[in-house]
Coordinates of C-alpha atoms in Angstrom, one line a residue:
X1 CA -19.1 25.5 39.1
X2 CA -17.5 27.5 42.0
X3 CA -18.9 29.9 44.8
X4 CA -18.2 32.7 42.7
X5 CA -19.7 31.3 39.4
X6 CA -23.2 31.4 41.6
X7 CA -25.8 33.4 40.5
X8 CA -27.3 33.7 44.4
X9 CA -27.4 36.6 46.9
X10 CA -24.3 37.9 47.5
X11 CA -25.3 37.9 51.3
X12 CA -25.4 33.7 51.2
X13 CA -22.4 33.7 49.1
X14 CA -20.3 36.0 51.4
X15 CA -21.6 33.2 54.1
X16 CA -20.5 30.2 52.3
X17 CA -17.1 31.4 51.3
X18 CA -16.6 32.1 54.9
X19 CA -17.5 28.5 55.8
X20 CA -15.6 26.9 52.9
X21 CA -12.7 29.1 54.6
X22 CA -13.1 27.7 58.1
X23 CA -13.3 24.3 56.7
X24 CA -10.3 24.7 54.3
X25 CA -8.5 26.2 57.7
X26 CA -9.5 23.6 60.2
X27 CA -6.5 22.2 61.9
X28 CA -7.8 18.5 62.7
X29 CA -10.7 16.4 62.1
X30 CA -12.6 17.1 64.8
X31 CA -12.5 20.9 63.4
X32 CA -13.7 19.8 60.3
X33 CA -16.3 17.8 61.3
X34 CA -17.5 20.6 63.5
X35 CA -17.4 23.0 60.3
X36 CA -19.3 20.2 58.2
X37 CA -21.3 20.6 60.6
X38 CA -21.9 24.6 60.3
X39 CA -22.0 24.1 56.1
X40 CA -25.1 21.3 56.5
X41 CA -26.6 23.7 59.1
X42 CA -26.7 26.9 56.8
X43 CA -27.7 25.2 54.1
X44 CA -30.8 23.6 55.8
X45 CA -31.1 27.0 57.0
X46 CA -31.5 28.0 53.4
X47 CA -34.1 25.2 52.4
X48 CA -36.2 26.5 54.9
X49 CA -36.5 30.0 54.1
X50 CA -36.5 29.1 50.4
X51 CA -34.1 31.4 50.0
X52 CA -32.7 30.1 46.6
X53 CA -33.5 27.8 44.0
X54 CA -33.4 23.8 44.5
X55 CA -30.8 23.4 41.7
X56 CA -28.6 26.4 43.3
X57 CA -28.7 24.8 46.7
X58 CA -27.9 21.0 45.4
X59 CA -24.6 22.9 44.3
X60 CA -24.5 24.4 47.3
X61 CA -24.0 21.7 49.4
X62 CA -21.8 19.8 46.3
X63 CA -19.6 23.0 47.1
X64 CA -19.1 22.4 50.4
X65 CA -18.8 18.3 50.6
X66 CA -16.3 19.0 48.0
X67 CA -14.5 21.5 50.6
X68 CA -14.7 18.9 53.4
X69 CA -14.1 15.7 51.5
X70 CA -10.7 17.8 50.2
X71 CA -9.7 18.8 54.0
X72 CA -10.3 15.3 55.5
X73 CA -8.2 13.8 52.6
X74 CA -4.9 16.1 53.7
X75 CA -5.6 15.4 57.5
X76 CA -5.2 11.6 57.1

């Protein structure tokens, strides 16, 4: 499934496509680790508030290891 697919506020999906974006555009590792770093934060964020469903935020966070597992590949 992809951001857009998501049935979730359009607020938190504005948020995450912005974070997949600074992910996908981080220019070393250390970037990407720092914007891992932002994705894990947001989403905690998110549990916390209970702000969207558990099943919605598992793909959440699939979304954005998928993201950073896909940048780290290209920067090695």
């Amino acid at each position: 499934m992809t951001l857009e697919e998501m049935n979730i506020p359009l607020s938190i999906k504005t948020q995450a496509a912005d974070i997949i974006a600074r992910i996908e555009q981080s220019t070393g590792i250390i970037d990407a680790t720092m914007a891992g770093g932002i994705a894990e934060g947001f989403v905690l964020g998110i549990v916390c508030l209970k702000a969207m469903q558990p099943e919605d935020i598992d793909q959440l966070e699939t979304l954005f290891s998928q993201a950073g597992d896909r940048k780290m590949a290209g920067l090695k």
